[in-house]
Each structure stands twice: as structure tokens, then as C-alpha cells.
Short mmCIF file of C-alpha atoms in Angstrom, two decimals:
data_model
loop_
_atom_site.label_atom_id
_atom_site.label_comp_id
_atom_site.label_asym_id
_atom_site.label_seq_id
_atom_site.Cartn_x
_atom_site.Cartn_y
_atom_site.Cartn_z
CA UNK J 23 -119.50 57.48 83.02
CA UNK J 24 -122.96 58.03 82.44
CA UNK J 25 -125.09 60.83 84.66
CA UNK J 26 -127.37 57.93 85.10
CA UNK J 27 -126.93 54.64 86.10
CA UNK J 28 -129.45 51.87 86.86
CA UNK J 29 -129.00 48.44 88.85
CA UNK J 30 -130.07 45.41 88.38
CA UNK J 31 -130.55 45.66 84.11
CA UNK J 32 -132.45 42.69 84.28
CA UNK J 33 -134.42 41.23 87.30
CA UNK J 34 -136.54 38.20 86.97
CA UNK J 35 -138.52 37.10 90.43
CA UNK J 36 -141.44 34.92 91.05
CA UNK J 37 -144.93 35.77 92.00
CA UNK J 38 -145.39 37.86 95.30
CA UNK J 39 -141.70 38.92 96.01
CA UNK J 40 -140.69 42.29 97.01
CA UNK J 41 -138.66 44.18 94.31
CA UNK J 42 -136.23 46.81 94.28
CA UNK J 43 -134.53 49.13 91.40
CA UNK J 44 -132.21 51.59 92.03
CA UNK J 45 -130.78 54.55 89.93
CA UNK J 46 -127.79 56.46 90.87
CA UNK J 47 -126.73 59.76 89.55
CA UNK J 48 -123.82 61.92 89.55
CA UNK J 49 -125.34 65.61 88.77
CA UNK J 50 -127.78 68.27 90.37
CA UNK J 51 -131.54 67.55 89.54
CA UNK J 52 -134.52 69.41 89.87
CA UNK J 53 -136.97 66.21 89.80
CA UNK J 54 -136.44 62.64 89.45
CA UNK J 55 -139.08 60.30 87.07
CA UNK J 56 -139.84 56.62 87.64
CA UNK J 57 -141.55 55.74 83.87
CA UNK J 58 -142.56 52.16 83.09
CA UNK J 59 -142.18 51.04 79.59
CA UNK J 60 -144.39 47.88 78.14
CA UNK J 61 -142.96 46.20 75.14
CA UNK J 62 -144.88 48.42 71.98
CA UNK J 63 -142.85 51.38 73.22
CA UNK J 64 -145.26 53.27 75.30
CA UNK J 65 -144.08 54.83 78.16
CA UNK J 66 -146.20 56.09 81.52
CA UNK J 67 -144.95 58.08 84.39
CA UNK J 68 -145.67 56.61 87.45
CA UNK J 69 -143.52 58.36 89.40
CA UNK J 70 -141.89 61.97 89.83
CA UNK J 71 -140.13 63.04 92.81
CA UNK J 72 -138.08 65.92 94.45
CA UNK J 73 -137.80 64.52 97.96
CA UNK J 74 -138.90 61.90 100.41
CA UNK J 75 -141.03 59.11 99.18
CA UNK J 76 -144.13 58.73 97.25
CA UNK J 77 -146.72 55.27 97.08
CA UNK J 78 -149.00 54.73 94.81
CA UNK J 79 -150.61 50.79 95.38
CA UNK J 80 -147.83 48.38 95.43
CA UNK J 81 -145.25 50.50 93.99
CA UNK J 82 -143.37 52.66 96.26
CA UNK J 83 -140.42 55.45 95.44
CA UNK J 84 -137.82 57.13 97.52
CA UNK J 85 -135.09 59.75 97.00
CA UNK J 86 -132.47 60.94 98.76
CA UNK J 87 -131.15 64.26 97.29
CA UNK J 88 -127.56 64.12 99.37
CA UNK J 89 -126.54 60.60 98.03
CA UNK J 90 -127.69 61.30 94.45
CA UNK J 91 -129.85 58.01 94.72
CA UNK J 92 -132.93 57.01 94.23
CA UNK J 93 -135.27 53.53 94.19
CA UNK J 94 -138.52 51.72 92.81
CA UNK J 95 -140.06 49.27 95.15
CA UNK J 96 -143.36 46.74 93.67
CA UNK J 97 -144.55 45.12 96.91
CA UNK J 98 -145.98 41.76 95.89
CA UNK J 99 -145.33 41.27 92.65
CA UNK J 100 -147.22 40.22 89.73
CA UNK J 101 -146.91 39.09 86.14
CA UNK J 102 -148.64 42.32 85.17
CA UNK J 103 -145.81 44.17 86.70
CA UNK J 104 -143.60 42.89 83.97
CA UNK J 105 -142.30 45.72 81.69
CA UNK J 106 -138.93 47.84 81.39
CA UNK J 107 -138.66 50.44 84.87
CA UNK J 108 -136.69 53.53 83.38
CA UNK J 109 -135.32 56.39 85.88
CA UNK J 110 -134.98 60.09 84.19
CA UNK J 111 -133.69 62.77 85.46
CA UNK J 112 -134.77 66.10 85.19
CA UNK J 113 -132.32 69.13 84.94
CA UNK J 114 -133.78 72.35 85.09
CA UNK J 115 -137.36 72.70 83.65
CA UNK J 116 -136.28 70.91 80.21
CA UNK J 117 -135.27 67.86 79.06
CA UNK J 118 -135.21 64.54 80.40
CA UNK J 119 -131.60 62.49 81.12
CA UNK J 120 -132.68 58.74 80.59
CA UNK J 121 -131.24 55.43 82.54
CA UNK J 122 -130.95 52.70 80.02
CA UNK J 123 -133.66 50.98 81.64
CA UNK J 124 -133.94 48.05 84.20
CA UNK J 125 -135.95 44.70 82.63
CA UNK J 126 -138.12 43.28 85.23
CA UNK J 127 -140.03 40.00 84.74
CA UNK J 128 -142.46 38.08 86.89
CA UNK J 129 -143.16 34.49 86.68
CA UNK J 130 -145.62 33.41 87.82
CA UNK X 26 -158.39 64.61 74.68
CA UNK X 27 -156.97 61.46 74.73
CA UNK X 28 -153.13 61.91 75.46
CA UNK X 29 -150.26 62.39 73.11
CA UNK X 30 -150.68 60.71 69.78
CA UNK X 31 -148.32 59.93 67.13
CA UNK X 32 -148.69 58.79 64.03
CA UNK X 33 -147.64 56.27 62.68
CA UNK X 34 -146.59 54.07 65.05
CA UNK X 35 -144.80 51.67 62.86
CA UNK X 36 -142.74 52.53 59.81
CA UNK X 37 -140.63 50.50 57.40
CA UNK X 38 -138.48 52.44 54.35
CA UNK X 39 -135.78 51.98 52.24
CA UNK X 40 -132.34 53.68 52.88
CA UNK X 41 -132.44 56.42 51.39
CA UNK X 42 -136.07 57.77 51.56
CA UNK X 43 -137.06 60.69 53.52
CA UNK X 44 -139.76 59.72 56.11
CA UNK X 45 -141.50 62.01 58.38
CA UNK X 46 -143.79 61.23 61.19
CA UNK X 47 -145.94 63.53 63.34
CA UNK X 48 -146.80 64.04 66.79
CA UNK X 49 -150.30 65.81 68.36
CA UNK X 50 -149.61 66.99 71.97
CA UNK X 51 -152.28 67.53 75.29
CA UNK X 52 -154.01 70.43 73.56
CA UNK X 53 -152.80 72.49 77.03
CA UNK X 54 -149.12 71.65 76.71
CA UNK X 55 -146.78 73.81 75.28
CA UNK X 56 -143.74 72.17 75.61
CA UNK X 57 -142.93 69.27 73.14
CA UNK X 58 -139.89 67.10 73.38
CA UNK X 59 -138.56 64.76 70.76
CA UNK X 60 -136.61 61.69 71.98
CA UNK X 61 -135.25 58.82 70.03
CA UNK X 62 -134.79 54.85 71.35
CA UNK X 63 -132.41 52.71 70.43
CA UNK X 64 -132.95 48.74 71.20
CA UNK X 65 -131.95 48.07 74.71
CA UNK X 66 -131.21 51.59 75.41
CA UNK X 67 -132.74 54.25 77.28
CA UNK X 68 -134.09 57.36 75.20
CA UNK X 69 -132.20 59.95 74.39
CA UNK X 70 -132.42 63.97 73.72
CA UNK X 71 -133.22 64.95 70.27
CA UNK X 72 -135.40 68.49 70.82
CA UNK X 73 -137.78 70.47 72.26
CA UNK X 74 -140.52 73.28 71.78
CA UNK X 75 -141.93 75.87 73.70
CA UNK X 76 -144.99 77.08 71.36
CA UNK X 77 -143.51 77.01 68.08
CA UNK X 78 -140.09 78.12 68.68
CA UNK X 79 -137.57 75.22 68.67
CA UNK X 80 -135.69 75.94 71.81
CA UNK X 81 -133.16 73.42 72.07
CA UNK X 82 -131.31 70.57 69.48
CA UNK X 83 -128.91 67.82 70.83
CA UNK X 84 -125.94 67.05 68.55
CA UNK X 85 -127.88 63.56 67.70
CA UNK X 86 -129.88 65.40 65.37
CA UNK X 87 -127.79 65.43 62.34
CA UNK X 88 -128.43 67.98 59.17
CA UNK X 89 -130.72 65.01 57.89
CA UNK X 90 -133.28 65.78 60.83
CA UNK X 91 -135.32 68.59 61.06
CA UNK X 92 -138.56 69.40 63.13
CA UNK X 93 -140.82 71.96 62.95
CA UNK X 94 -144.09 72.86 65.42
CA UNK X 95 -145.41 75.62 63.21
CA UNK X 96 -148.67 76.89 65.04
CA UNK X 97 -147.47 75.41 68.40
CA UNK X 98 -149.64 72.52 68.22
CA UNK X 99 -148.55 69.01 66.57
CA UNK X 100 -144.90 68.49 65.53
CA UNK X 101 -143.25 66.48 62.52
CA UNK X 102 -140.42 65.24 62.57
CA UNK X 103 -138.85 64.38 59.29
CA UNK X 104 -135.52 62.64 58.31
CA UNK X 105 -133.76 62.87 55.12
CA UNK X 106 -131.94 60.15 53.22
CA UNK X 107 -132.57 57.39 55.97
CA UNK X 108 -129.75 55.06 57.53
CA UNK X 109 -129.67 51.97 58.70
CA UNK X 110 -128.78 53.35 61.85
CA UNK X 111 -131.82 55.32 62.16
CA UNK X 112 -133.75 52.50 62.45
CA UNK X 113 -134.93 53.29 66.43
CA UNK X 114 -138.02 54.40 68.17
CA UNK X 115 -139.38 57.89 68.38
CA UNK X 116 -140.84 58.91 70.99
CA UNK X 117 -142.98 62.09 71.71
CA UNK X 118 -143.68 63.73 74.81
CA UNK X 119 -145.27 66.81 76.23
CA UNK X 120 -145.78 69.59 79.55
CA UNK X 121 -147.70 71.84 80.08
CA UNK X 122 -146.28 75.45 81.38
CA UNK X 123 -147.98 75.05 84.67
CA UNK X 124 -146.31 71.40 85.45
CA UNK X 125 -143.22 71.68 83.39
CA UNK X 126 -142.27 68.31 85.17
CA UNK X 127 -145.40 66.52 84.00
CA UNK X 128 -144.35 64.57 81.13
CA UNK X 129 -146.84 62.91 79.22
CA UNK X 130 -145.42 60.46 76.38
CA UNK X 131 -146.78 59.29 73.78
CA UNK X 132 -146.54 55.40 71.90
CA UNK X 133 -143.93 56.36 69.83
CA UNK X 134 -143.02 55.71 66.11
CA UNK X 135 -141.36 52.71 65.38
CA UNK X 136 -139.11 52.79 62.34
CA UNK X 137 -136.94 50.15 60.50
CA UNK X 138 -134.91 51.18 57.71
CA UNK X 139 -134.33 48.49 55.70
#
């Protein structure tokens, strides 16, 4: 079983709906990463959280430390928004422990 | 300073040739992680600096791959006798000592081995 697992893998929604990702883990963090991925490879952090929730425009992020859980909300959604949504976990100080990555598209 | 820059960001080789590609950190940042892609798949663990010592190597990085951050700046990575199955995407990425949780990645190197 991986320490990281992401749901849905692929999510394709129109225009202006309300999206969720979630990423369950089974082992002790010290911080949890939300990165966003466009096709090209590049990836940006937009996201990195310990506890509670964080916002940031239309995207949103919670964690809950006691459930090993965390999610990625994009409150109405746009093509733009289209890209590969990636949770990492960070154990200790060091490396990062990668989801495999949830495919979001937006039609429009 | 304009992020983390690697270079190149595509390459194609034959199996067989050694290839090497290079990575220039936030000047600031002293950590510098190495992470390979695979199609489809999340990245995964390959190494990391602190300065120039080479702190930590996953099993993934075979006897073919070596990397080296000699003045604790920029990076190369280099791989030996290419496979097919090398073919992935590297990525770079780097913290600095007083956000060790503030990753910064770079666009990665793309490589085919053909």
C-alpha cells in the first residue's frame, strides 16, 4: 500500500463547479504540500500545511492530522485550473513522499 | 534570481550514452533535492544536498547515477550507459535552511532515451 494515496485520479467538471481532491496517508508527517503540475513538467507549491486550513483565492486546503487526511478545494472552477493536483508529504525536514497525482480538467 | 533553473529541459540520446544535466538552485537555498517522474506517476526520491555534502540516496539511484554539488551551489546529475527505462522527467528542487519546508521546483529535464 502506498504512504500516499490520492482520490479521484482523474476529475473532469464543467465551468464554475466546486471541486474537491483528497489525499490520504498512512504515516506521521511533519507538513503536508498541495503542488500543481501544468503539462511541460513544472511544478508550483500552492499549498503547505501542518494544521487547520489555508485559502488562497479560489483554492482552499484543509488537514486533519488525527485522520491522516487531507483535501484541495477550487471554488468556481475554470479552464485555467486545468493541470495535474499532486499531494506530498513531508517527513521530517527532508524529502518529499509524492501522491501519483490527481488529473483535473475543466471544460468549459 | 529567478527560481530554480535546469538545464536542459528536453533531452533525447541513444541507449547507451552517458547524459548529464544540471540544476542552479535559489542562490539562498542550501538544500537540493533530486527527484525523478515517470509518465503518469508521481515523483519519486532520488537525493538530496545540504551544501555540498550528499546527505541522502534512495535505492532508485543505481551505480549508473551519480550527483555531485561541489561548491554547494548548482548540481549535475549525470547517468551512465542510458536505458530505455530512464527515459522520465527530472525534476529539481530546493529549501532554504530557514524554511526547510519551502520547496521551490524547478521545470525539470525531460529525457527520452531512444
Amino acid at each position: 500500500k502506498n504512504e500516499v494515496e490520492q482520490s479521484p485520479q482523474n476529475l473532469t467538471a464543467q465551468e464554475g463547479e466546486f471541486i474537491t481532491i483528497n489525499c490520504s496517508y498512512s504515516v506521521g508527517i511533519s507538513a503536508l504540500h498541495w503542488l500543481q503540475q501544468h503539462p511541460g513538467g513544472g511544478i508550483v507549491s500552492l499549498f503547505m500545511l501542518s494544521s487547520g486550513k489555508k485559502k488562497h483565492g479560489r483554492l482552499i486546503a484543509t488537514i486533519n492530522i488525527q485522520e491522516k487526511h487531507s483535501s484541495l478545494h477550487i471554488t468556481a472552477s475554470h479552464p485555467r485550473d486545468s493541470a495535474v493536483y499532486i499531494c506530498a508529504l513531508i517527513q521530517g525536514a527532508q524529502k518529499l513522499v509524492f501522491g501519483q497525482g490527481t488529473r483535473l480538467t475543466i471544460n468549459p | 534570481d529567478t527560481g530554480v533553473s535546469q538545464d536542459p529541459r528536453h533531452k533525447i540520446t541513444k541507449r547507451g550514452q552517458n547524459v548529464t544535466f544540471r540544476c542552479d538552485p535559489i542562490s539562498e537555498h542550501n538544500r537540493l533535492y533530486w527527484y525523478r517522474q515517470t509518465l503518469g506517476q508521481g515523483p519519486e526520491f532520488l537525493t538530496y544536498f545540504q551544501n555540498e555534502a550528499q546527505l541522502e540516496k534512495s535505492r532508485l539511484l543505481s551505480d549508473r547515477f551519480s550527483a555531485e554539488r561541489p561548491k554547494g551551489s548548482f548540481s549535475t546529475l549525470e547517468i551512465q550507459r542510458t536505458e530505455q527505462g530512464d527515459s522520465a522527467m527530472y525534476l529539481c528542487a530546493s529549501t532554504p535552511v530557514t524554511a526547510p519546508y519551502g520547496y521551490t521546483f524547478g521545470s525539470g529535464t525531460r529525457l527520452t532515451v531512444v
